[in-house]
Amino acid sequence: MIEVHYVTFDCARPYEVATFWRDALGLRFHPETDKDEDDEFLLQGDTLNLLFMTVPEGKTVKNRLHLDVTASPDSTREKEVERLLGLGATIFDDLRKPDGSGWVTMLDPEGNEFCVCRAEHERK
């Protein structure tokens, strides 16, 4: 059996992208982070670690891997879409349906796709 060590994002501006995801997910920077010196930034959580690394090439196609996120029990998909827009995300494709199903595909500040899905507590 293996365990996931990090989920890694290749970035042109890793500190900016890491800061977006820190604020979006409530993670924290590794204590030795130095935004002026580092070209890698590690975000840590209780069960999730995200690594953001500088790479020379830009993103040219759709992600082959993306995150699907849901609202915590005290929030909703709609509130989270608005909050994420305020943090610098953009809407790529809005696939919400009148019956409440569906999702919103968003882009982080470097264009990495992620989906905001309806949480289980919103389905009741």
XYZ file of N, CA, C and O in Angstrom:
496
model
N 0.851 -1.177 0.000
C 0.000 0.000 0.000
C 0.894 1.236 0.000
O 1.938 1.258 0.634
N 0.469 2.282 -0.716
C 1.187 3.544 -0.732
C 0.283 4.639 -0.170
O -0.928 4.452 -0.054
N 0.874 5.762 0.167
C 0.130 6.926 0.633
C 0.506 8.117 -0.232
O 1.635 8.211 -0.706
N -0.423 9.023 -0.427
C -0.132 10.253 -1.157
C 0.671 11.158 -0.234
O 0.239 11.464 0.886
N 1.845 11.567 -0.696
C 2.722 12.445 0.076
C 2.313 13.909 -0.138
O 2.052 14.624 0.816
N 2.274 14.352 -1.382
C 1.825 15.694 -1.766
C 1.027 15.572 -3.051
O 1.262 14.676 -3.855
N 0.145 16.516 -3.275
C -0.406 16.775 -4.597
C 0.365 18.006 -5.074
O 0.397 19.031 -4.375
N 1.015 17.910 -6.234
C 1.934 18.954 -6.691
C 1.356 19.714 -7.875
O 0.847 19.121 -8.819
N 1.468 21.035 -7.811
C 1.077 21.932 -8.889
C 2.344 22.509 -9.511
O 3.187 23.070 -8.793
N 2.492 22.399 -10.833
C 3.552 23.103 -11.538
C 3.045 24.515 -11.806
O 1.914 24.695 -12.267
N 3.895 25.528 -11.528
C 3.441 26.914 -11.599
C 4.518 27.830 -12.159
O 5.707 27.559 -12.032
N 4.083 28.946 -12.709
C 4.992 30.038 -13.042
C 5.169 30.947 -11.825
O 6.236 31.485 -11.586
N 4.080 31.106 -11.050
C 4.087 31.969 -9.861
C 3.599 31.161 -8.660
O 2.469 31.325 -8.193
N 4.433 30.271 -8.147
C 3.954 29.340 -7.115
C 3.484 30.011 -5.830
O 2.543 29.521 -5.209
N 4.100 31.102 -5.408
C 3.652 31.737 -4.169
C 2.229 32.275 -4.324
O 1.390 32.101 -3.447
N 1.932 32.899 -5.468
C 0.586 33.435 -5.711
C -0.450 32.312 -5.741
O -1.514 32.418 -5.129
N -0.137 31.229 -6.430
C -1.091 30.117 -6.526
C -1.240 29.434 -5.165
O -2.350 29.098 -4.749
N -0.134 29.249 -4.454
C -0.195 28.641 -3.122
C -1.020 29.501 -2.163
O -1.799 28.981 -1.360
N -0.868 30.805 -2.257
C -1.633 31.707 -1.394
C -3.127 31.585 -1.678
O -3.945 31.553 -0.754
N -3.498 31.504 -2.961
C -4.905 31.296 -3.311
C -5.434 30.026 -2.657
O -6.474 30.042 -1.996
N -4.708 28.901 -2.831
C -5.179 27.624 -2.288
C -5.133 27.602 -0.762
O -5.976 26.981 -0.121
N -4.176 28.293 -0.166
C -4.154 28.409 1.309
C -5.447 29.042 1.791
O -6.111 28.542 2.700
N -5.823 30.160 1.154
C -7.034 30.874 1.565
C -8.299 30.101 1.207
O -9.278 30.130 1.943
N -8.283 29.408 0.074
C -9.453 28.655 -0.357
C -9.732 27.462 0.550
O -10.884 27.188 0.895
N -8.669 26.759 0.960
C -8.830 25.506 1.697
C -8.531 25.599 3.189
O -8.702 24.620 3.914
N -8.058 26.752 3.651
C -7.746 26.886 5.068
C -6.497 26.118 5.480
O -6.393 25.685 6.632
N -5.562 25.949 4.562
C -4.299 25.277 4.879
C -3.312 26.295 5.414
O -3.602 27.490 5.488
N -2.117 25.847 5.763
C -1.082 26.754 6.274
C 0.228 26.493 5.536
O 0.509 25.364 5.136
N 1.004 27.549 5.365
C 2.330 27.395 4.780
C 3.224 26.615 5.735
O 3.125 26.762 6.954
N 4.100 25.808 5.171
C 5.131 25.141 5.970
C 5.870 26.224 6.745
O 6.129 27.312 6.219
N 6.253 25.981 7.996
C 6.857 27.032 8.827
C 8.164 27.607 8.273
O 8.534 28.725 8.617
N 8.852 26.898 7.410
C 10.115 27.408 6.865
C 9.944 28.131 5.530
O 10.916 28.437 4.858
N 8.712 28.453 5.165
C 8.453 29.133 3.901
C 9.070 30.519 3.903
O 8.910 31.286 4.844
N 9.781 30.838 2.811
C 10.350 32.171 2.602
C 9.936 32.629 1.213
O 10.519 32.224 0.222
N 8.899 33.466 1.138
C 8.341 33.827 -0.164
C 9.335 34.556 -1.056
O 9.171 34.560 -2.270
N 10.374 35.162 -0.490
C 11.353 35.879 -1.305
C 12.474 34.988 -1.820
O 13.189 35.368 -2.733
N 12.639 33.811 -1.256
C 13.762 32.947 -1.616
C 13.346 31.637 -2.274
O 14.085 31.077 -3.059
N 12.177 31.133 -1.940
C 11.800 29.784 -2.355
C 11.203 29.747 -3.758
O 10.578 30.706 -4.206
N 11.396 28.626 -4.440
C 10.687 28.381 -5.692
C 9.757 27.181 -5.548
O 9.188 26.711 -6.516
N 9.618 26.717 -4.312
C 8.654 25.679 -3.954
C 7.953 26.111 -2.670
O 8.594 26.613 -1.753
N 6.642 25.900 -2.635
C 5.868 26.290 -1.457
C 4.969 25.137 -1.056
O 4.194 24.640 -1.872
N 5.092 24.730 0.193
C 4.310 23.610 0.711
C 3.204 24.131 1.608
O 3.453 24.902 2.541
N 1.973 23.711 1.301
C 0.836 23.971 2.170
C 0.518 22.691 2.915
O 0.507 21.608 2.327
N 0.254 22.839 4.199
C -0.015 21.681 5.033
C -1.387 21.790 5.678
O -1.831 22.874 6.047
N -2.032 20.644 5.786
C -3.297 20.530 6.487
C -3.267 19.272 7.323
O -2.259 18.567 7.373
N -4.362 18.968 7.971
C -4.420 17.763 8.794
C -4.372 16.503 7.941
O -3.796 15.504 8.349
N -4.984 16.546 6.753
C -5.024 15.354 5.901
C -4.581 15.617 4.467
O -4.564 14.696 3.662
N -4.225 16.843 4.137
C -3.876 17.201 2.763
C -2.647 18.092 2.745
O -2.566 19.051 3.519
N -1.684 17.771 1.880
C -0.503 18.600 1.662
C -0.414 18.917 0.174
O -0.460 18.011 -0.664
N -0.293 20.195 -0.151
C -0.170 20.625 -1.532
C 1.186 21.292 -1.720
O 1.575 22.142 -0.913
N 1.883 20.931 -2.800
C 3.190 21.495 -3.115
C 3.078 22.271 -4.414
O 2.523 21.771 -5.398
N 3.620 23.476 -4.433
C 3.594 24.358 -5.604
C 5.034 24.617 -6.011
O 5.819 25.146 -5.227
N 5.379 24.223 -7.251
C 6.764 24.291 -7.717
C 6.866 25.155 -8.971
O 6.017 25.084 -9.860
N 7.942 25.916 -9.056
C 8.225 26.698 -10.252
C 8.673 25.775 -11.375
O 9.539 24.917 -11.177
N 8.074 25.950 -12.549
C 8.511 25.248 -13.756
C 8.625 26.277 -14.877
O 7.927 27.289 -14.869
N 9.512 26.039 -15.843
C 9.734 27.038 -16.899
C 8.620 27.113 -17.940
O 8.366 28.170 -18.502
N 7.940 26.005 -18.195
C 6.917 26.009 -19.239
C 5.560 26.388 -18.664
O 5.264 26.120 -17.512
N 4.740 27.014 -19.489
C 3.408 27.417 -19.072
C 2.392 26.319 -19.297
O 2.650 25.335 -19.995
N 1.220 26.488 -18.725
C 0.110 25.548 -18.910
C -0.440 25.758 -20.313
O -0.722 26.877 -20.714
N -0.606 24.671 -21.055
C -1.088 24.801 -22.429
C -2.360 24.020 -22.708
O -3.020 24.285 -23.707
N -2.696 23.046 -21.891
C -3.893 22.227 -22.126
C -4.642 22.018 -20.818
O -4.164 22.389 -19.748
N -5.790 21.378 -20.923
C -6.598 21.066 -19.741
C -5.809 20.193 -18.770
O -5.039 19.335 -19.186
N -6.022 20.434 -17.480
C -5.393 19.588 -16.451
C -5.796 18.134 -16.656
O -6.946 17.847 -16.968
N -4.873 17.233 -16.408
C -5.194 15.809 -16.424
C -5.670 15.359 -15.037
O -6.208 14.277 -14.870
N -5.451 16.179 -14.042
C -5.871 15.923 -12.673
C -6.384 17.242 -12.123
O -5.778 18.293 -12.363
N -7.503 17.208 -11.425
C -7.990 18.441 -10.809
C -8.661 18.111 -9.481
O -8.977 16.964 -9.204
N -8.850 19.137 -8.681
C -9.508 18.978 -7.389
C -11.007 19.236 -7.541
O -11.411 20.149 -8.256
N -11.812 18.433 -6.874
C -13.235 18.696 -6.701
C -13.414 19.081 -5.242
O -12.980 18.357 -4.347
N -14.026 20.222 -4.999
C -14.211 20.702 -3.626
C -15.695 20.874 -3.338
O -16.501 21.047 -4.259
N -16.043 20.793 -2.064
C -17.420 21.017 -1.627
C -17.411 21.956 -0.431
O -16.387 22.136 0.233
N -18.553 22.524 -0.164
C -18.701 23.450 0.967
C -18.690 22.684 2.286
O -19.169 21.555 2.370
N -18.162 23.333 3.313
C -18.234 22.770 4.657
C -19.687 22.832 5.130
O -20.517 23.524 4.525
N -20.029 22.138 6.212
C -21.429 22.084 6.659
C -22.066 23.432 6.964
O -23.285 23.558 6.932
N -21.272 24.452 7.216
C -21.836 25.768 7.520
C -21.907 26.684 6.293
O -22.143 27.884 6.428
N -21.718 26.129 5.107
C -21.725 26.934 3.894
C -22.491 26.199 2.797
O -23.078 25.147 3.019
N -22.500 26.790 1.597
C -23.162 26.187 0.434
C -22.250 26.327 -0.779
O -21.307 27.117 -0.769
N -22.575 25.571 -1.804
C -21.822 25.675 -3.058
C -21.859 27.120 -3.569
O -20.828 27.662 -3.972
N -23.029 27.748 -3.544
C -23.154 29.102 -4.070
C -22.300 30.099 -3.283
O -21.637 30.956 -3.859
N -22.309 29.986 -1.959
C -21.482 30.877 -1.136
C -20.002 30.656 -1.422
O -19.214 31.605 -1.465
N -19.606 29.405 -1.624
C -18.189 29.104 -1.882
C -17.757 29.599 -3.260
O -16.645 30.095 -3.416
N -18.620 29.489 -4.249
C -18.281 30.040 -5.569
C -18.022 31.540 -5.441
O -17.026 32.057 -5.955
N -18.871 32.249 -4.736
C -18.687 33.692 -4.551
C -17.403 33.996 -3.773
O -16.666 34.923 -4.114
N -17.139 33.226 -2.715
C -15.920 33.441 -1.924
C -14.681 33.201 -2.776
O -13.723 33.983 -2.738
N -14.691 32.140 -3.575
C -13.538 31.814 -4.416
C -13.327 32.867 -5.500
O -12.182 33.204 -5.829
N -14.407 33.413 -6.032
C -14.269 34.522 -6.979
C -13.563 35.700 -6.311
O -12.688 36.333 -6.907
N -13.917 35.967 -5.067
C -13.279 37.047 -4.322
C -11.804 36.812 -4.045
O -11.038 37.761 -3.868
N -11.395 35.537 -4.016
C -9.990 35.202 -3.792
C -9.169 35.226 -5.080
O -7.958 35.066 -5.038
N -9.830 35.382 -6.227
C -9.099 35.457 -7.484
C -9.386 34.352 -8.482
O -8.802 34.328 -9.567
N -10.302 33.439 -8.163
C -10.690 32.409 -9.128
C -11.615 33.028 -10.176
O -12.182 34.108 -9.970
N -11.763 32.330 -11.289
C -12.716 32.731 -12.313
C -13.586 31.523 -12.661
O -13.180 30.380 -12.465
N -14.780 31.803 -13.161
C -15.662 30.724 -13.605
C -15.299 30.360 -15.038
O -15.248 31.230 -15.912
N -15.052 29.087 -15.260
C -14.758 28.573 -16.593
C -16.024 28.012 -17.238
O -16.294 28.251 -18.402
N -16.812 27.260 -16.467
C -18.029 26.653 -16.994
C -19.005 26.437 -15.845
O -18.666 25.793 -14.855
N -20.194 26.995 -15.967
C -21.207 26.873 -14.926
C -22.191 25.786 -15.345
O -22.986 25.971 -16.268
N -22.123 24.649 -14.668
C -22.955 23.495 -15.007
C -23.999 23.209 -13.932
O -24.500 22.092 -13.821
N -24.339 24.238 -13.144
C -25.413 24.091 -12.156
C -26.746 23.982 -12.882
O -26.968 24.661 -13.883
N -27.624 23.151 -12.326
C -28.948 22.940 -12.924
C -30.033 23.453 -11.986
O -29.812 23.566 -10.780
N -31.197 23.778 -12.526
C -32.284 24.309 -11.688
C -32.663 23.421 -10.510
O -33.113 23.924 -9.476
N -32.473 22.114 -10.618
C -32.830 21.221 -9.518
C -31.759 21.169 -8.421
O -31.885 20.435 -7.451
N -30.688 21.968 -8.575
C -29.630 22.015 -7.565
C -28.463 21.101 -7.850
O -27.434 21.181 -7.186
N -28.579 20.220 -8.816
C -27.458 19.344 -9.145
C -26.430 20.119 -9.981
O -26.599 21.300 -10.257
N -25.392 19.433 -10.395
C -24.368 20.056 -11.217
C -23.223 20.622 -10.402
O -23.114 20.396 -9.192
N -22.367 21.372 -11.071
C -21.166 21.921 -10.451
C -20.710 23.141 -11.225
O -21.241 23.450 -12.289
N -19.715 23.823 -10.690
C -19.103 24.963 -11.355
C -17.625 24.639 -11.551
O -16.927 24.323 -10.590
N -17.176 24.687 -12.794
C -15.751 24.525 -13.067
C -15.121 25.903 -12.999
O -15.570 26.835 -13.678
N -14.107 26.026 -12.139
C -13.441 27.304 -11.931
C -11.959 27.164 -12.266
O -11.447 26.053 -12.413
N -11.292 28.308 -12.390
C -9.864 28.351 -12.637
C -9.184 29.103 -11.504
O -9.666 30.169 -11.091
N -8.071 28.559 -11.003
C -7.291 29.288 -10.008
C -6.520 30.402 -10.720
O -6.641 30.559 -11.947
N -5.729 31.221 -10.011
C -5.060 32.356 -10.655
C -4.114 32.005 -11.810
O -3.790 32.872 -12.615
N -3.682 30.745 -11.935
C -2.845 30.356 -13.074
C -3.592 29.504 -14.082
O -3.002 28.943 -14.989
N -4.904 29.394 -13.934
C -5.700 28.682 -14.918
C -5.871 27.198 -14.675
O -6.350 26.482 -15.549
N -5.513 26.710 -13.487
C -5.732 25.303 -13.152
C -7.204 25.088 -12.836
O -7.770 25.788 -11.993
N -7.808 24.112 -13.510
C -9.226 23.838 -13.312
C -9.485 23.145 -11.971
O -8.686 22.345 -11.521
N -10.619 23.479 -11.384
C -11.131 22.743 -10.232
C -12.642 22.892 -10.243
O -13.174 23.804 -10.873
N -13.333 21.970 -9.605
C -14.793 21.993 -9.608
C -15.332 22.225 -8.197
O -14.838 21.642 -7.236
N -16.347 23.060 -8.114
C -17.060 23.278 -6.867
C -18.372 22.509 -6.994
O -19.239 22.866 -7.801
N -18.473 21.447 -6.227
C -19.611 20.532 -6.308
C -20.569 20.768 -5.148
O -20.194 21.353 -4.128
N -21.760 20.280 -5.294
C -22.729 20.357 -4.208
C -22.334 19.369 -3.112
O -22.048 18.213 -3.396
N -22.324 19.831 -1.892
C -21.952 18.977 -0.763
C -23.112 18.067 -0.372
O -24.278 18.342 -0.676
N -22.785 17.017 0.332
C -23.798 16.056 0.764
C -24.894 16.741 1.598
O -26.068 16.438 1.432
N -24.509 17.666 2.485
C -25.515 18.323 3.319
C -26.472 19.214 2.498
O -27.542 19.558 2.976
N -26.111 19.565 1.282
C -26.992 20.365 0.413
C -27.968 19.481 -0.361
O -28.890 19.999 -0.969
N -27.784 18.195 -0.337
C -28.624 17.276 -1.114
C -29.854 16.842 -0.334
O -30.724 16.163 -0.854
N -29.946 17.193 0.934
C -31.049 16.721 1.784
C -32.238 17.646 1.705
O -32.206 18.755 1.450
